[in-house]
Amino acid sequence: MARKFFVGGNFKMNGTVASIKEIVKNLNDAQLDPNAEVVIAPPALYLPLVRESLRKDVEVAAQNVYNKPNGAFTGEISVSQLLDSGATWTILGHSERRTILGETDEVVAAKTKFATENGLGVIWCCGESLDEREQGITVDVVSKQLAALKAQVSDWTRIVIAYEPIWAIGTGKVATNQQAQEVHAAIRAWLRKEVSETVADETRILYGGSVNEKNCRDLAKETDIDGFLVGGASLKPAFVDIINSTQ
Ligand SMILES: O=C(COP(=O)(O)O)NO
């Protein structure tokens, strides 16, 4: 079955009111591929600003969420508050949150369960370190992350997977087509074996890690690359070229 091409823009901890308004204007003025599903993730405090001014065919996402309905969790943001702000997606398990903030596979899985069961789509991130790749254990690492997710979620229909090799994030060292396709195919095979044929066939698997307007078209040709989760390049006008990379 055809999986709808999906492009996410992860702004990370970047932007100001002025710069984000400029990004929104650039997207509003652009010709975007109508067959692409586009979601941008500004820092959460800008979600209402972005939602009210952004074209309606582009969705907005958070970069994290807490897995409790509400309450005494200082500094955290709930699913209902994100929905109230116009978000329909959230990124979860980004390697920066796993490595810097110590989010475990189990915490990421619990957040994914809570978010998808309460109305948010989830862009669930996985990927290996350079050391793990050099040890040849990339698929083992990603499979372990997937197993922790499977242990807690039963509905995969609101999950998009983003494979983001840590050694490619922010480094300019994009994975080769072969490197990316190999892992994407392994993820799809894992889903087929461990979850179901349908989930394997229907789940979008995005590539993230130094994607830009020069390398996106070639990567997008790979069978199991269904889109991108873009960091730095999502802050630039050329993000439109990445959105349109299958045209
Ligand atoms: O972390 C990333 C990728 O970042 P870059 O595109 O800047 O490598 N996406 O979530």
CSV table of C-alpha atoms and ligand atoms in Angstrom, one decimal:
chain,number,residue,atom,x,y,z
A,1,MET,CA,0.0,0.0,0.0
A,2,ALA,CA,1.2,3.6,-0.6
A,3,ARG,CA,2.4,5.3,2.6
A,4,LYS,CA,1.8,9.1,2.6
A,5,PHE,CA,5.1,10.9,2.4
A,6,PHE,CA,5.7,12.7,5.8
A,7,VAL,CA,8.0,15.5,6.6
A,8,GLY,CA,8.6,16.8,10.1
A,9,GLY,CA,10.5,19.9,11.1
A,10,ASN,CA,12.1,19.8,14.5
A,11,PHE,CA,13.0,23.3,15.5
A,12,LYS,CA,14.6,22.1,18.7
A,13,MET,CA,15.4,24.9,21.2
A,14,ASN,CA,15.7,27.5,18.4
A,15,GLY,CA,13.8,30.6,17.3
A,16,THR,CA,12.2,33.8,18.5
A,17,VAL,CA,8.8,35.2,17.9
A,18,ALA,CA,10.2,37.2,14.9
A,19,SER,CA,12.2,34.3,13.4
A,20,ILE,CA,9.3,31.8,13.8
A,21,LYS,CA,6.9,34.3,12.2
A,22,GLU,CA,9.3,34.4,9.2
A,23,ILE,CA,9.3,30.6,8.9
A,24,VAL,CA,5.5,30.6,9.1
A,25,LYS,CA,5.3,33.3,6.4
A,26,ASN,CA,7.7,31.3,4.1
A,27,LEU,CA,5.6,28.2,4.5
A,28,ASN,CA,2.3,30.1,4.0
A,29,ASP,CA,3.7,31.6,0.7
A,30,ALA,CA,5.2,28.3,-0.6
A,31,GLN,CA,3.8,25.8,-3.1
A,32,LEU,CA,3.8,22.6,-1.1
A,33,ASP,CA,3.4,19.1,-2.4
A,34,PRO,CA,-0.3,18.3,-1.7
A,35,ASN,CA,0.7,14.6,-1.3
A,36,ALA,CA,3.0,15.3,1.5
A,37,GLU,CA,2.0,15.3,5.2
A,38,VAL,CA,3.8,18.2,6.8
A,39,VAL,CA,4.3,18.8,10.6
A,40,ILE,CA,6.4,21.5,12.2
A,41,ALA,CA,7.6,21.4,15.9
A,42,PRO,CA,8.5,24.8,17.3
A,43,PRO,CA,9.4,25.2,20.9
A,44,ALA,CA,6.1,24.6,22.8
A,45,LEU,CA,5.7,28.2,24.0
A,46,TYR,CA,5.2,29.2,20.4
A,47,LEU,CA,2.6,26.6,19.5
A,48,PRO,CA,-0.5,28.9,19.7
A,49,LEU,CA,1.3,31.6,17.8
A,50,VAL,CA,2.2,29.2,15.0
A,51,ARG,CA,-1.1,27.4,14.9
A,52,GLU,CA,-3.2,30.6,14.6
A,53,SER,CA,-1.0,31.9,11.7
A,54,LEU,CA,0.1,28.8,9.8
A,55,ARG,CA,-1.7,27.5,6.8
A,56,LYS,CA,-4.2,24.8,7.8
A,57,ASP,CA,-2.7,22.0,5.6
A,58,VAL,CA,0.4,22.0,7.8
A,59,GLU,CA,0.1,20.6,11.3
A,60,VAL,CA,2.0,21.6,14.4
A,61,ALA,CA,3.8,19.3,16.9
A,62,ALA,CA,5.4,19.5,20.4
A,63,GLN,CA,8.9,18.2,21.0
A,64,ASN,CA,7.9,16.4,24.2
A,65,VAL,CA,5.0,15.7,26.5
A,66,TYR,CA,4.4,14.5,30.0
A,67,ASN,CA,2.4,11.3,30.6
A,68,LYS,CA,0.0,12.5,33.3
A,69,PRO,CA,-3.4,14.2,32.6
A,70,ASN,CA,-2.5,17.3,34.7
A,71,GLY,CA,-1.3,18.3,38.2
A,72,ALA,CA,1.8,19.0,40.3
A,73,PHE,CA,4.5,18.4,37.7
A,74,THR,CA,6.4,21.8,37.6
A,75,GLY,CA,7.7,22.6,34.1
A,76,GLU,CA,5.9,19.9,32.3
A,77,ILE,CA,3.2,20.2,29.6
A,78,SER,CA,0.2,17.8,29.3
A,79,VAL,CA,-1.4,16.2,26.2
A,80,SER,CA,-4.6,18.2,26.8
A,81,GLN,CA,-2.6,21.5,26.9
A,82,LEU,CA,-0.9,20.7,23.7
A,83,LEU,CA,-4.2,19.8,22.0
A,84,ASP,CA,-5.6,23.0,23.5
A,85,SER,CA,-2.8,24.9,21.8
A,86,GLY,CA,-3.5,23.4,18.4
A,87,ALA,CA,-0.9,20.6,18.4
A,88,THR,CA,-1.9,17.3,16.8
A,89,TRP,CA,1.5,15.6,17.1
A,90,THR,CA,4.4,15.3,19.4
A,91,ILE,CA,8.0,14.2,18.9
A,92,LEU,CA,9.0,11.7,21.5
A,93,GLY,CA,12.3,9.9,22.4
A,94,HIS,CA,14.5,12.2,20.4
A,95,SER,CA,18.2,11.2,21.0
A,96,GLU,CA,18.9,14.5,22.6
A,97,ARG,CA,16.3,13.8,25.3
A,98,ARG,CA,17.5,10.2,25.7
A,99,THR,CA,21.2,11.1,26.0
A,100,ILE,CA,21.1,14.6,27.6
A,101,LEU,CA,18.0,14.3,29.7
A,102,GLY,CA,18.2,10.6,30.4
A,103,GLU,CA,14.9,9.5,29.0
A,104,THR,CA,14.9,5.7,29.1
A,105,ASP,CA,13.3,3.4,26.5
A,106,GLU,CA,10.6,2.7,29.0
A,107,VAL,CA,9.8,6.3,29.8
A,108,VAL,CA,9.6,7.1,26.0
A,109,ALA,CA,7.3,4.1,25.6
A,110,ALA,CA,5.1,5.2,28.5
A,111,LYS,CA,4.8,8.7,27.0
A,112,THR,CA,4.0,7.3,23.6
A,113,LYS,CA,1.3,5.1,25.0
A,114,PHE,CA,-0.2,8.0,27.0
A,115,ALA,CA,0.0,10.5,24.1
A,116,THR,CA,-1.5,8.2,21.4
A,117,GLU,CA,-4.3,7.0,23.8
A,118,ASN,CA,-5.2,10.7,24.5
A,119,GLY,CA,-5.4,12.1,21.0
A,120,LEU,CA,-1.9,13.0,19.9
A,121,GLY,CA,0.0,11.5,17.0
A,122,VAL,CA,3.6,10.5,17.9
A,123,ILE,CA,6.8,10.8,15.9
A,124,TRP,CA,8.8,8.2,17.9
A,125,CYS,CA,12.6,8.5,17.5
A,126,CYS,CA,15.2,5.8,17.6
A,127,GLY,CA,18.8,5.4,16.5
A,128,GLU,CA,22.3,4.4,17.4
A,129,SER,CA,25.5,6.2,18.5
A,130,LEU,CA,28.6,6.2,16.4
A,131,ASP,CA,30.2,3.7,18.8
A,132,GLU,CA,27.3,1.3,18.4
A,133,ARG,CA,27.4,1.6,14.6
A,134,GLU,CA,31.2,0.9,14.7
A,135,GLN,CA,30.5,-2.1,16.8
A,136,GLY,CA,28.0,-3.3,14.2
A,137,ILE,CA,25.1,-3.4,16.7
A,138,THR,CA,22.8,-0.8,15.1
A,139,VAL,CA,19.9,-3.1,14.4
A,140,ASP,CA,20.2,-4.6,17.9
A,141,VAL,CA,20.0,-1.1,19.5
A,142,VAL,CA,17.0,-0.1,17.4
A,143,SER,CA,15.3,-3.4,18.0
A,144,LYS,CA,15.7,-3.0,21.7
A,145,GLN,CA,14.1,0.5,21.5
A,146,LEU,CA,11.3,-1.0,19.5
A,147,ALA,CA,10.8,-3.8,21.9
A,148,ALA,CA,10.3,-1.4,24.8
A,149,LEU,CA,7.7,0.5,22.7
A,150,LYS,CA,5.9,-2.7,21.8
A,151,ALA,CA,5.7,-3.7,25.5
A,152,GLN,CA,3.5,-0.7,26.2
A,153,VAL,CA,1.6,0.3,23.0
A,154,SER,CA,-1.0,-1.7,21.2
A,155,ASP,CA,-2.3,0.9,18.7
A,156,TRP,CA,0.3,1.8,16.1
A,157,THR,CA,-1.9,3.8,13.9
A,158,ARG,CA,-0.9,7.1,15.3
A,159,ILE,CA,2.8,6.4,15.5
A,160,VAL,CA,5.3,7.5,12.9
A,161,ILE,CA,8.9,6.2,13.4
A,162,ALA,CA,11.9,8.4,12.9
A,163,TYR,CA,15.3,6.6,12.5
A,164,GLU,CA,17.9,9.2,13.4
A,165,PRO,CA,21.5,7.9,13.7
A,166,ILE,CA,23.0,10.0,16.5
A,167,TRP,CA,26.2,10.4,14.5
A,168,ALA,CA,24.3,12.1,11.7
A,169,ILE,CA,22.4,14.6,13.8
A,170,GLY,CA,23.7,18.1,13.4
A,171,THR,CA,27.0,16.9,12.0
A,172,GLY,CA,26.5,17.3,8.3
A,173,LYS,CA,27.4,13.6,8.0
A,174,VAL,CA,24.2,12.3,6.4
A,175,ALA,CA,23.7,8.6,6.3
A,176,THR,CA,24.3,7.1,2.8
A,177,ASN,CA,21.3,5.7,1.0
A,178,GLN,CA,22.5,2.2,1.8
A,179,GLN,CA,23.0,2.9,5.5
A,180,ALA,CA,19.6,4.4,5.9
A,181,GLN,CA,17.7,2.0,3.7
A,182,GLU,CA,19.3,-1.0,5.5
A,183,VAL,CA,18.1,0.2,8.9
A,184,HIS,CA,14.7,1.2,7.6
A,185,ALA,CA,14.2,-2.2,6.1
A,186,ALA,CA,15.3,-3.8,9.3
A,187,ILE,CA,12.8,-1.7,11.3
A,188,ARG,CA,10.0,-2.7,8.9
A,189,ALA,CA,11.0,-6.4,9.1
A,190,TRP,CA,10.9,-6.1,12.9
A,191,LEU,CA,7.4,-4.6,12.8
A,192,ARG,CA,6.3,-7.4,10.4
A,193,LYS,CA,7.7,-10.2,12.7
A,194,GLU,CA,6.9,-8.7,16.1
A,195,VAL,CA,3.7,-6.7,15.5
A,196,SER,CA,1.8,-7.4,12.2
A,197,GLU,CA,1.8,-7.3,8.4
A,198,THR,CA,-0.5,-4.3,8.5
A,199,VAL,CA,1.5,-2.2,10.9
A,200,ALA,CA,4.7,-3.1,9.0
A,201,ASP,CA,3.1,-2.0,5.7
A,202,GLU,CA,1.4,1.1,7.0
A,203,THR,CA,3.8,2.7,9.4
A,204,ARG,CA,5.8,5.6,8.0
A,205,ILE,CA,9.5,5.4,8.8
A,206,LEU,CA,11.3,8.7,8.5
A,207,TYR,CA,15.0,9.3,8.2
A,208,GLY,CA,16.6,12.1,10.2
A,209,GLY,CA,20.2,13.3,10.5
A,210,SER,CA,21.7,16.1,8.4
A,211,VAL,CA,18.9,16.1,5.8
A,212,ASN,CA,19.0,19.1,3.5
A,213,GLU,CA,17.7,20.2,0.1
A,214,LYS,CA,20.8,18.6,-1.7
A,215,ASN,CA,20.5,15.1,-0.3
A,216,CYS,CA,16.7,14.7,0.3
A,217,ARG,CA,15.7,13.7,-3.3
A,218,ASP,CA,18.1,10.8,-3.5
A,219,LEU,CA,17.2,9.5,0.0
A,220,ALA,CA,13.5,9.8,-0.8
A,221,LYS,CA,13.9,7.3,-3.6
A,222,GLU,CA,14.6,4.5,-1.1
A,223,THR,CA,11.8,1.9,-0.7
A,224,ASP,CA,11.6,2.2,3.1
A,225,ILE,CA,12.3,5.9,3.5
A,226,ASP,CA,8.8,7.4,3.9
A,227,GLY,CA,9.9,10.9,4.7
A,228,PHE,CA,12.2,12.9,6.9
A,229,LEU,CA,12.5,14.4,10.4
A,230,VAL,CA,14.5,17.6,9.7
A,231,GLY,CA,16.4,19.6,12.3
A,232,GLY,CA,18.6,22.5,11.2
A,233,ALA,CA,17.3,22.7,7.6
A,234,SER,CA,13.7,23.1,8.9
A,235,LEU,CA,14.6,26.6,10.1
A,236,LYS,CA,15.6,27.7,6.5
A,237,PRO,CA,13.6,28.5,3.4
A,238,ALA,CA,15.0,25.4,1.7
A,239,PHE,CA,12.8,23.3,4.0
A,240,VAL,CA,10.2,23.7,1.3
A,241,ASP,CA,12.5,21.8,-1.1
A,242,ILE,CA,12.7,19.0,1.3
A,243,ILE,CA,8.9,18.9,1.7
A,244,ASN,CA,8.6,18.8,-2.1
A,245,SER,CA,11.4,16.2,-2.5
A,246,THR,CA,9.2,13.5,-4.1
A,247,GLN,CA,7.8,15.8,-6.8
B,1,LIG,O1,17.5,15.8,15.2
B,1,LIG,C1,17.1,15.8,14.0
B,1,LIG,C2,18.0,16.0,12.8
B,1,LIG,O2,18.7,17.2,13.0
B,1,LIG,P1,19.6,17.8,11.8
B,1,LIG,O3,18.7,17.8,10.6
B,1,LIG,O4,20.0,19.2,12.2
B,1,LIG,O5,20.8,16.8,11.7
B,1,LIG,N1,15.8,15.7,13.8
B,1,LIG,O6,14.9,15.5,14.9
